[in-house]
Short mmCIF file of C-alpha atoms and ligand atoms in Angstrom, two decimals:
data_model
loop_
_atom_site.label_atom_id
_atom_site.label_comp_id
_atom_site.label_asym_id
_atom_site.label_seq_id
_atom_site.Cartn_x
_atom_site.Cartn_y
_atom_site.Cartn_z
CA UNK A 125 13.80 109.38 77.01
CA UNK A 126 14.30 106.66 79.72
CA UNK A 127 16.95 104.55 79.65
CA UNK A 128 16.68 103.00 83.30
CA UNK A 129 13.65 100.91 82.88
CA UNK A 130 13.68 97.52 82.87
CA UNK A 131 12.43 94.21 80.62
CA UNK A 132 8.72 94.15 80.37
CA UNK A 133 10.03 89.85 79.94
CA UNK A 134 11.89 90.16 83.18
CA UNK A 135 15.64 90.57 84.27
CA UNK A 136 18.16 88.11 84.96
CA UNK A 137 19.20 87.85 88.55
CA UNK A 138 23.38 88.55 88.06
CA UNK A 139 25.91 89.03 85.85
CA UNK A 140 26.72 85.34 85.79
CA UNK A 141 22.82 84.32 84.90
CA UNK A 142 23.14 86.29 82.11
CA UNK A 143 26.86 84.56 81.04
CA UNK A 144 25.29 81.26 81.55
CA UNK A 145 22.11 81.56 79.84
CA UNK A 146 24.54 83.13 76.84
CA UNK A 147 26.36 80.63 77.06
CA UNK A 148 23.38 78.17 76.52
CA UNK A 149 22.48 79.74 73.96
CA UNK A 150 25.99 79.70 72.34
CA UNK A 151 27.26 75.99 73.18
CA UNK A 152 24.98 73.33 71.22
CA UNK A 153 24.43 71.48 68.21
CA UNK A 154 26.66 74.45 66.18
CA UNK A 155 29.78 73.57 68.70
CA UNK A 156 29.63 69.37 69.00
CA UNK A 157 27.70 68.31 65.77
CA UNK A 158 28.06 71.03 63.13
CA UNK A 159 31.62 72.86 63.74
CA UNK A 160 33.09 69.04 63.02
CA UNK A 161 31.22 67.88 60.28
CA UNK A 162 31.85 71.18 58.63
CA UNK A 163 35.66 71.39 59.32
CA UNK A 164 35.63 68.00 57.92
CA UNK A 165 33.99 68.60 54.90
CA UNK A 166 36.32 72.22 53.84
CA UNK A 167 39.70 70.51 54.62
CA UNK A 168 40.61 70.72 58.41
CA UNK A 169 43.22 73.53 59.19
CA UNK A 170 42.87 76.79 57.08
CA UNK A 171 39.12 76.16 57.44
CA UNK A 172 39.67 76.29 61.34
CA UNK A 173 42.32 79.26 61.31
CA UNK A 174 39.37 81.65 59.55
CA UNK A 175 36.45 80.16 61.74
CA UNK A 176 38.91 81.69 64.81
CA UNK A 177 39.63 85.25 62.75
CA UNK A 178 36.00 85.34 62.26
CA UNK A 179 35.43 84.76 65.93
CA UNK A 180 38.20 87.25 67.28
CA UNK A 181 37.79 89.99 64.72
CA UNK A 182 34.06 89.97 63.46
CA UNK A 183 31.65 87.19 66.68
CA UNK A 184 33.27 88.82 69.67
CA UNK A 185 32.94 92.57 68.14
CA UNK A 186 28.97 92.19 66.93
CA UNK A 187 28.34 90.05 70.16
CA UNK A 188 29.34 93.30 72.16
CA UNK A 189 27.00 95.14 69.65
CA UNK A 190 23.94 92.86 69.89
CA UNK A 191 24.06 93.00 74.12
CA UNK A 192 24.61 97.14 73.77
CA UNK A 193 21.59 97.62 71.36
CA UNK A 194 19.70 95.21 73.07
CA UNK A 195 20.00 96.78 76.68
CA UNK A 196 19.78 99.59 75.39
CA UNK A 197 16.31 98.95 73.57
CA UNK A 198 15.05 96.76 76.52
CA UNK A 199 12.36 95.55 74.06
CA UNK A 200 12.36 92.68 71.51
CA UNK A 201 14.65 93.06 68.84
CA UNK A 202 11.79 94.16 66.14
CA UNK A 203 10.96 97.12 68.44
CA UNK A 204 14.26 98.05 70.20
CA UNK A 205 15.68 98.53 66.35
CA UNK A 206 12.42 100.94 65.71
CA UNK A 207 13.32 102.98 69.15
CA UNK A 208 16.59 103.48 68.62
CA UNK A 209 16.66 104.49 64.88
CA UNK A 210 14.03 106.80 66.12
CA UNK A 211 16.18 108.31 69.10
CA UNK A 212 19.45 108.46 66.70
CA UNK A 213 16.83 110.16 64.12
CA UNK A 214 16.68 107.92 61.57
CA UNK A 215 14.34 105.83 59.84
CA UNK A 216 12.32 103.56 61.64
CA UNK A 217 12.17 101.23 58.72
CA UNK A 218 15.43 99.84 60.66
CA UNK A 219 12.71 97.18 62.73
CA UNK A 220 12.88 95.13 59.67
CA UNK A 221 16.00 94.31 60.73
CA UNK A 222 14.83 92.99 63.59
CA UNK A 223 12.02 91.02 61.26
CA UNK A 224 14.59 89.58 59.04
CA UNK A 225 16.14 88.03 62.76
CA UNK A 226 13.00 86.46 63.55
CA UNK A 227 12.56 84.78 60.62
CA UNK A 228 15.99 83.59 60.26
CA UNK A 229 15.57 82.07 64.15
CA UNK A 230 12.19 80.40 63.27
CA UNK A 231 13.65 78.63 60.15
CA UNK A 232 17.06 77.65 62.10
CA UNK A 233 15.01 76.04 65.13
CA UNK A 234 12.78 74.17 62.30
CA UNK A 235 15.94 71.77 61.28
CA UNK A 236 17.98 72.36 64.53
CA UNK A 237 14.50 70.60 66.48
CA UNK A 238 15.31 67.35 64.05
CA UNK A 239 18.81 67.17 64.40
CA UNK A 240 18.30 67.61 68.02
CA UNK A 241 16.10 64.76 67.87
CA UNK A 242 18.44 62.44 66.62
CA UNK A 243 20.40 63.31 69.76
CA UNK A 244 17.91 62.16 71.54
CA UNK A 245 17.24 58.74 70.12
CA UNK A 246 21.08 58.09 70.88
CA UNK A 247 20.22 58.12 74.37
CA UNK A 248 18.46 55.33 74.02
CA UNK A 249 20.56 53.74 71.73
CA UNK A 250 23.26 54.29 74.10
CA UNK A 251 21.44 52.94 77.07
CA UNK A 252 20.49 49.60 75.70
CA UNK A 253 23.77 49.04 75.16
CA UNK A 254 23.62 49.21 71.60
CA UNK A 255 26.99 50.68 71.02
CA UNK A 256 28.73 47.85 73.10
CA UNK A 257 31.81 46.50 71.26
CA UNK A 258 30.63 48.12 67.86
CA UNK A 259 32.40 48.26 64.84
CA UNK A 260 32.50 51.45 62.33
CA UNK A 261 29.92 49.57 60.21
CA UNK A 262 27.41 48.88 63.23
CA UNK A 263 27.39 52.25 64.10
CA UNK A 264 26.89 53.74 60.50
CA UNK A 265 24.17 51.13 59.99
CA UNK A 266 22.34 52.18 63.69
CA UNK A 267 22.71 55.58 62.27
CA UNK A 268 20.84 54.95 58.50
CA UNK A 269 18.06 52.99 60.28
CA UNK A 270 17.40 56.17 62.25
CA UNK A 271 17.09 59.05 59.32
CA UNK A 272 15.82 56.68 56.98
CA UNK A 273 12.57 56.43 59.44
CA UNK A 274 10.68 59.57 58.69
CA UNK A 275 7.97 58.49 61.32
CA UNK A 276 10.77 58.23 64.49
CA UNK A 277 12.55 61.24 63.05
CA UNK A 278 8.88 63.24 63.77
CA UNK A 279 8.41 61.60 67.28
CA UNK A 280 11.59 62.62 68.15
CA UNK A 281 11.63 66.18 66.41
CA UNK A 282 8.33 66.62 68.13
CA UNK A 283 9.29 65.69 71.66
CA UNK A 284 12.41 68.05 71.18
CA UNK A 285 9.96 71.27 70.11
CA UNK A 286 7.24 70.21 72.79
CA UNK A 287 9.71 70.74 75.46
CA UNK A 288 11.06 73.83 74.47
CA UNK A 289 8.21 75.32 73.86
CA UNK A 290 7.33 74.47 77.97
CA UNK A 291 10.42 76.28 78.50
CA UNK A 292 10.02 79.34 76.49
CA UNK A 293 6.20 79.83 77.32
CA UNK A 294 7.37 79.88 80.88
CA UNK A 295 9.83 82.48 80.58
CA UNK A 296 13.39 82.18 79.96
CA UNK A 297 15.12 83.06 83.26
CA UNK A 298 13.37 80.93 85.31
CA UNK A 299 15.06 77.27 85.27
CA UNK A 300 17.38 77.59 82.75
CA UNK A 301 19.91 79.33 84.85
CA UNK A 302 20.56 76.27 86.90
CA UNK A 303 19.95 74.10 84.44
CA UNK A 304 23.39 75.91 82.62
CA UNK A 305 24.95 76.15 85.54
CA UNK A 306 25.39 72.32 86.34
CA UNK A 307 24.67 70.41 82.74
CA UNK A 308 26.92 72.52 80.32
CA UNK A 309 30.23 71.83 82.81
CA UNK A 310 29.06 68.61 82.88
CA UNK A 311 29.06 67.95 79.14
CA UNK A 312 32.82 69.65 79.08
CA UNK A 313 33.83 66.72 81.13
CA UNK A 314 32.88 64.29 79.15
CA UNK A 315 34.04 66.10 76.19
CA UNK A 316 37.79 65.87 77.88
CA UNK A 317 36.80 62.31 78.34
CA UNK A 318 36.27 61.48 75.00
CA UNK A 319 39.51 63.52 74.57
CA UNK A 320 41.11 61.17 76.30
CA UNK A 321 39.96 58.34 74.61
CA UNK A 322 41.27 59.64 71.19
CA UNK A 323 43.93 60.09 72.76
CA UNK A 324 44.51 56.57 73.18
CA UNK A 325 43.39 55.74 69.50
CA UNK A 326 46.83 56.55 67.98
CA UNK A 327 45.82 58.89 65.30
CA UNK A 328 45.58 61.13 67.70
CA UNK A 329 48.24 63.66 66.58
CA UNK A 330 46.79 62.70 62.75
CA UNK A 331 43.53 64.47 64.29
CA UNK A 332 45.52 67.85 65.71
CA UNK A 333 47.51 68.04 62.26
CA UNK A 334 44.41 67.87 60.08
CA UNK A 335 42.41 70.87 62.18
CA UNK A 336 45.43 73.05 63.03
CA UNK A 337 48.00 72.33 59.92
CA UNK A 338 46.59 74.92 57.51
CA UNK A 339 46.66 74.06 53.63
CA UNK A 340 45.65 76.41 52.04
CA UNK A 341 45.27 75.17 49.22
CA UNK A 342 42.14 73.07 50.61
CA UNK A 343 40.48 76.25 51.03
CA UNK A 344 37.60 77.19 49.16
CA UNK A 345 36.18 80.66 49.01
CA UNK A 346 32.90 78.88 49.83
CA UNK A 347 34.88 77.40 52.45
CA UNK A 348 35.62 81.43 54.07
CA UNK A 349 32.01 81.94 53.33
CA UNK A 350 31.06 79.18 55.41
CA UNK A 351 33.51 79.51 58.29
CA UNK A 352 32.69 83.08 58.59
CA UNK A 353 28.89 81.71 58.68
CA UNK A 354 29.40 79.43 61.57
CA UNK A 355 31.25 81.75 63.87
CA UNK A 356 27.37 83.71 63.44
CA UNK A 357 25.68 80.13 64.26
CA UNK A 358 27.64 79.53 67.08
CA UNK A 359 27.95 82.65 68.53
CA UNK A 360 23.97 82.86 68.43
CA UNK A 361 24.90 86.03 65.91
CA UNK A 362 23.20 88.04 63.78
CA UNK A 363 19.23 87.10 64.58
CA UNK A 364 18.71 89.11 67.43
CA UNK A 365 19.11 85.85 69.91
CA UNK A 366 21.65 87.97 72.07
CA UNK A 367 19.97 90.91 72.11
CA UNK A 368 16.99 89.57 73.67
CA UNK A 369 18.64 88.01 76.08
CA UNK A 370 20.49 91.73 76.39
CA UNK A 371 17.74 93.36 77.03
CA UNK A 372 17.48 91.56 80.25
CA UNK A 373 20.24 92.58 81.48
CA UNK A 374 21.41 94.59 84.22
CA UNK A 375 23.11 98.37 84.07
CA UNK A 376 26.48 97.43 85.37
CA UNK A 377 27.51 94.66 83.57
CA UNK A 378 30.84 94.88 81.42
CA UNK A 379 29.72 93.76 78.07
CA UNK A 380 33.34 93.63 76.53
CA UNK A 381 34.22 91.21 79.24
CA UNK A 382 31.08 89.05 79.07
CA UNK A 383 31.04 88.88 75.33
CA UNK A 384 34.98 87.83 75.67
CA UNK A 385 34.07 85.19 78.25
CA UNK A 386 31.15 83.48 76.27
CA UNK A 387 33.38 83.56 72.99
CA UNK A 388 36.20 81.65 74.55
CA UNK A 389 34.10 79.35 76.68
CA UNK A 390 32.12 78.16 73.03
CA UNK A 391 35.83 77.95 71.16
CA UNK A 392 36.64 75.63 73.59
CA UNK A 393 33.50 73.36 73.58
CA UNK A 394 33.93 73.31 69.71
CA UNK A 395 37.69 72.75 69.73
CA UNK A 396 37.56 69.91 72.21
CA UNK A 397 34.69 68.52 70.17
CA UNK A 398 36.85 68.43 66.68
CA UNK A 399 40.05 67.17 68.42
CA UNK A 400 37.66 64.18 70.31
CA UNK A 401 36.27 63.29 67.07
CA UNK A 402 38.91 63.39 64.31
CA UNK A 403 41.27 60.94 65.77
CA UNK A 404 38.10 57.99 65.86
CA UNK A 405 37.88 59.49 62.25
CA UNK A 406 41.48 58.18 61.25
CA UNK A 407 41.58 55.46 63.94
CA UNK A 408 39.04 53.69 62.10
CA UNK A 409 39.67 55.07 58.20
CA UNK A 410 36.04 57.13 57.97
CA UNK A 411 35.37 59.85 56.08
CA UNK A 412 36.18 63.36 57.69
CA UNK A 413 33.90 64.76 55.27
CA UNK A 414 30.91 62.20 56.15
CA UNK A 415 28.13 65.22 56.61
CA UNK A 416 25.94 65.62 59.21
CA UNK A 417 26.22 62.09 60.58
CA UNK A 418 29.63 62.47 61.50
CA UNK A 419 29.31 62.84 65.42
CA UNK A 420 26.39 59.74 65.12
CA UNK A 421 28.95 58.04 63.99
CA UNK A 422 32.40 58.85 65.74
CA UNK A 423 31.45 59.22 68.70
CA UNK A 424 29.73 55.38 69.48
CA UNK A 425 32.95 53.91 68.46
CA UNK A 426 34.49 55.63 71.45
CA UNK A 427 31.63 54.58 73.98
CA UNK A 428 31.20 51.57 72.73
CA UNK A 429 34.99 50.65 73.07
CA UNK A 430 35.64 52.50 76.51
CA UNK A 431 35.05 51.23 80.29
CA UNK A 432 32.09 52.31 81.07
CA UNK A 433 30.97 53.20 77.84
CA UNK A 434 27.66 52.93 77.89
CA UNK A 435 26.86 54.84 81.36
CA UNK A 436 29.11 57.96 79.75
CA UNK A 437 27.77 57.68 76.13
CA UNK A 438 24.20 58.01 77.63
CA UNK A 439 24.76 60.91 79.89
CA UNK A 440 26.82 62.33 76.70
CA UNK A 441 24.03 62.09 74.66
CA UNK A 442 21.35 63.61 77.50
CA UNK A 443 23.68 66.06 77.83
CA UNK A 444 23.72 66.66 74.19
CA UNK A 445 20.03 67.48 73.93
CA UNK A 446 20.06 69.26 77.08
CA UNK A 447 22.74 71.74 75.65
CA UNK A 448 20.62 71.68 72.22
CA UNK A 449 17.52 72.90 74.33
CA UNK A 450 19.25 75.71 76.00
CA UNK A 451 19.96 77.05 72.57
CA UNK A 452 16.84 76.27 71.14
CA UNK A 453 15.20 78.17 73.30
CA UNK A 454 17.17 81.59 72.40
CA UNK A 455 16.26 80.63 68.36
CA UNK A 456 12.31 81.18 69.04
CA UNK A 457 12.85 83.59 72.02
CA UNK A 458 12.92 86.75 69.47
CA UNK A 459 9.76 85.24 67.76
CA UNK A 460 7.69 85.30 70.97
CA UNK A 461 8.76 88.26 72.69
CA UNK A 462 7.59 89.85 69.54
CA UNK A 463 4.60 88.41 69.72
CA UNK A 464 3.56 89.48 73.02
CA UNK A 465 4.56 92.86 73.22
CA UNK A 466 2.96 94.23 69.06
CA UNK A 467 -0.16 91.44 69.21
CA UNK A 468 -0.51 91.70 72.97
CA UNK A 469 -0.61 87.60 72.82
CA UNK A 470 -0.58 85.96 75.88
CA UNK A 471 2.83 84.22 76.21
CA UNK A 472 1.85 80.51 76.55
CA UNK A 473 -0.09 81.31 73.42
CA UNK A 474 2.68 82.75 71.36
CA UNK A 475 5.06 79.99 72.31
CA UNK A 476 2.32 77.81 71.27
CA UNK A 477 1.90 79.48 67.75
CA UNK A 478 5.20 79.72 67.05
CA UNK A 479 6.43 76.22 67.77
CA UNK A 480 3.59 74.48 66.02
CA UNK A 481 4.69 76.71 62.88
CA UNK A 482 8.17 75.63 63.25
CA UNK A 483 7.54 72.35 63.92
CA UNK A 484 5.41 71.96 60.88
CA UNK A 485 8.16 73.54 58.56
CA UNK A 486 10.58 70.88 60.08
CA UNK A 487 9.12 68.02 58.64
CA UNK A 488 10.53 69.64 55.63
CA UNK A 489 13.71 68.71 56.70
CA UNK A 490 12.71 65.31 58.45
CA UNK A 491 11.90 64.53 55.05
CA UNK A 492 15.18 65.81 53.10
CA UNK A 493 17.02 62.77 54.93
CA UNK A 494 14.33 60.21 53.15
CA UNK A 495 12.07 60.54 51.57
CA UNK A 496 12.70 64.14 49.73
CA UNK A 497 16.52 62.98 50.14
CA UNK A 498 16.62 63.37 46.01
CA UNK A 499 14.29 66.20 45.82
CA UNK A 500 17.40 69.40 44.94
CA UNK A 501 16.97 72.92 44.54
CA UNK A 502 20.16 74.36 43.58
CA UNK A 503 21.91 70.64 44.44
CA UNK A 504 20.73 71.19 47.59
CA UNK A 505 18.60 69.43 49.76
CA UNK A 506 15.75 70.86 51.95
CA UNK A 507 17.60 70.95 55.07
CA UNK A 508 20.99 71.68 53.24
CA UNK A 509 19.36 74.88 51.79
CA UNK A 510 18.06 75.94 55.06
CA UNK A 511 20.92 75.38 56.82
CA UNK A 512 22.99 77.33 54.34
CA UNK A 513 20.09 79.72 53.53
CA UNK A 514 20.53 80.85 57.33
CA UNK A 515 23.81 80.13 58.57
CA UNK A 516 25.73 81.26 56.01
CA UNK A 517 23.33 84.38 54.39
CA UNK A 518 20.83 85.46 56.58
CA UNK A 519 23.31 85.56 59.87
CA UNK A 520 26.32 87.22 57.82
CA UNK A 521 23.86 89.96 56.88
CA UNK A 522 22.14 90.38 59.96
CA UNK A 523 25.32 90.74 61.50
CA UNK A 524 26.38 93.04 58.91
CA UNK A 525 23.53 95.23 59.58
CA UNK A 526 23.85 95.35 63.38
CA UNK A 527 27.14 96.42 63.26
CA UNK A 528 26.24 99.53 60.56
CA UNK A 529 23.39 100.07 63.26
CA UNK A 530 25.94 100.26 66.36
CA UNK A 531 28.53 101.91 64.26
CA UNK A 532 26.52 104.53 62.36
CA UNK A 533 22.72 104.84 63.52
CA UNK A 534 22.85 104.86 66.89
CA UNK A 535 24.22 107.78 68.60
CA UNK A 536 27.95 107.73 69.48
CA UNK A 537 27.77 109.21 72.84
CA UNK A 538 24.98 106.97 73.94
CA UNK A 539 26.67 103.55 72.61
CA UNK A 540 29.75 104.79 74.26
CA UNK A 541 27.74 105.43 77.72
CA UNK A 542 26.23 101.81 77.19
CA UNK A 543 29.23 100.04 76.09
CA UNK A 544 31.36 101.70 79.26
CA UNK A 545 34.66 100.57 78.06
CA UNK A 546 37.19 101.51 80.66
CA UNK A 547 39.65 102.54 78.44
CA UNK A 548 39.39 104.87 75.96
CA UNK A 549 41.07 102.90 73.45
CA UNK A 550 39.38 100.29 73.60
CA UNK A 551 36.55 101.77 73.12
CA UNK A 552 37.99 103.32 69.84
CA UNK A 553 39.37 99.70 68.50
CA UNK A 554 35.44 98.31 69.47
CA UNK A 555 34.29 101.22 67.33
CA UNK A 556 36.47 100.79 64.39
CA UNK A 557 35.90 97.32 63.83
CA UNK A 558 32.06 97.65 64.04
CA UNK A 559 31.98 100.86 61.96
CA UNK A 560 35.13 99.21 59.11
CA UNK A 561 36.21 95.98 59.63
CA UNK A 562 33.41 93.25 60.42
CA UNK A 563 30.95 94.98 57.71
CA UNK A 564 34.01 95.50 54.60
CA UNK A 565 34.79 91.93 55.49
CA UNK A 566 31.61 90.06 55.11
CA UNK A 567 30.78 92.53 52.19
CA UNK A 568 34.47 91.05 50.66
CA UNK A 569 33.34 87.53 51.51
CA UNK A 570 30.17 87.59 49.86
CA UNK A 571 31.59 89.75 46.76
CA UNK A 572 34.71 87.36 46.44
CA UNK A 573 32.33 84.13 46.26
CA UNK A 574 30.39 85.55 43.18
CA UNK A 575 33.99 85.88 41.68
N1 LIG B 28 24.55 78.72 69.35
C1 LIG B 28 23.75 77.91 68.69
C2 LIG B 28 24.84 76.01 68.18
O1 LIG B 28 25.65 76.38 68.12
C3 LIG B 28 22.58 77.81 67.94
C4 LIG B 28 21.85 78.79 68.36
C5 LIG B 28 21.03 79.18 69.37
C6 LIG B 28 21.49 79.79 67.19
N2 LIG B 28 21.19 80.86 68.98
C7 LIG B 28 20.77 81.32 67.75
C8 LIG B 28 22.43 80.22 66.21
C9 LIG B 28 20.77 81.99 67.46
C10 LIG B 28 22.01 81.25 65.11
C11 LIG B 28 21.80 82.09 65.81
O2 LIG B 28 24.42 75.50 68.73
#
């Protein structure tokens, strides 16, 4: 079986192009919007510690596995799984793993786009100087006014989805690379600026201690599941997004180094975002457990009180939208590549159909913040349920299956050849992690939740 062929969907121009695209996928709303609010809801330090452990022991090995599988298969995740399983003389039913990934990505983008829409709305709030001299109450009411208006949310959600589908329909490699190269570092610089502001609030140490002082009595079994789920979410793992990107990767790139670089970049963004936000929370007597609105109710206070805040705030939200956009692309890419390969649709049509379907589902999330805010399933709103189901259940299970696939289904020699780790010890360590540690860890977290 030939493995030197390229992907029919194109290839990255270099190792850096891949790193940038994968970092663009990883760094997004998950780091800046979700990480702070779930940290706040789950008591801080101990939660952050579990999250960091999950990144190191589960996230990095699974990222390596996904890239390795993708580069070996060179197809959409569904077809890659089918072909590689066959090569190992296993059942082609492994392709259903590719399927669940497509479904998970599709469900996630439906609400991701709605939240990205909030960030877009905030570009204009900020540019209109709405945050100047703002008070905590003022900022809270700007937020609740926005989310209580389904029409505005749908408008922003639609614009974001269209922007995403435009890039996807043209093929992900073009354009993305340059944009990520400049815009991601700029976003990081603005986060550092916010960090500087937080240091001046007088509550900086309180924020640091909230994030890094573990109080294990505050850690529930469910919090552990959420921390683990977030490790998958933030690194874009468990549904084939990184696998698809890996399928466009050239043969000589070191998968291990690349994965570690991406994970470090992603984690730094999340930690800096948290360190910027929590001091603002404590300095203004806000609620750390405020939920999904947290960054929208804290960061405007910083921009409202720093010199040049209107400009910096506008830039920050523009860059946040951009970060969300480079992530959203990878959420829908597995579905689009599959439609192209299997139903022989052209890319534009495949993008339009999948975007339209995800857009429709997103309306449910829009309504869950207003018209349907009282409608709950298992005590969760539509948005909460979708988020919980995807991030905390589908992605870890997908990751578990990916680990099993790399560790037990693929031929060991193939895996070793594809990873090309320089030290044999490194291979043994990684193999141990994906064969035993990761699957057992995921299963234990699930089981302990039942108890
Ligand atoms: N990692 C992105 C974020 O943190 C979201 C994301 C993009 C994602 N692609 C994914 C999450 C694939 C899970 C799977 O914002």
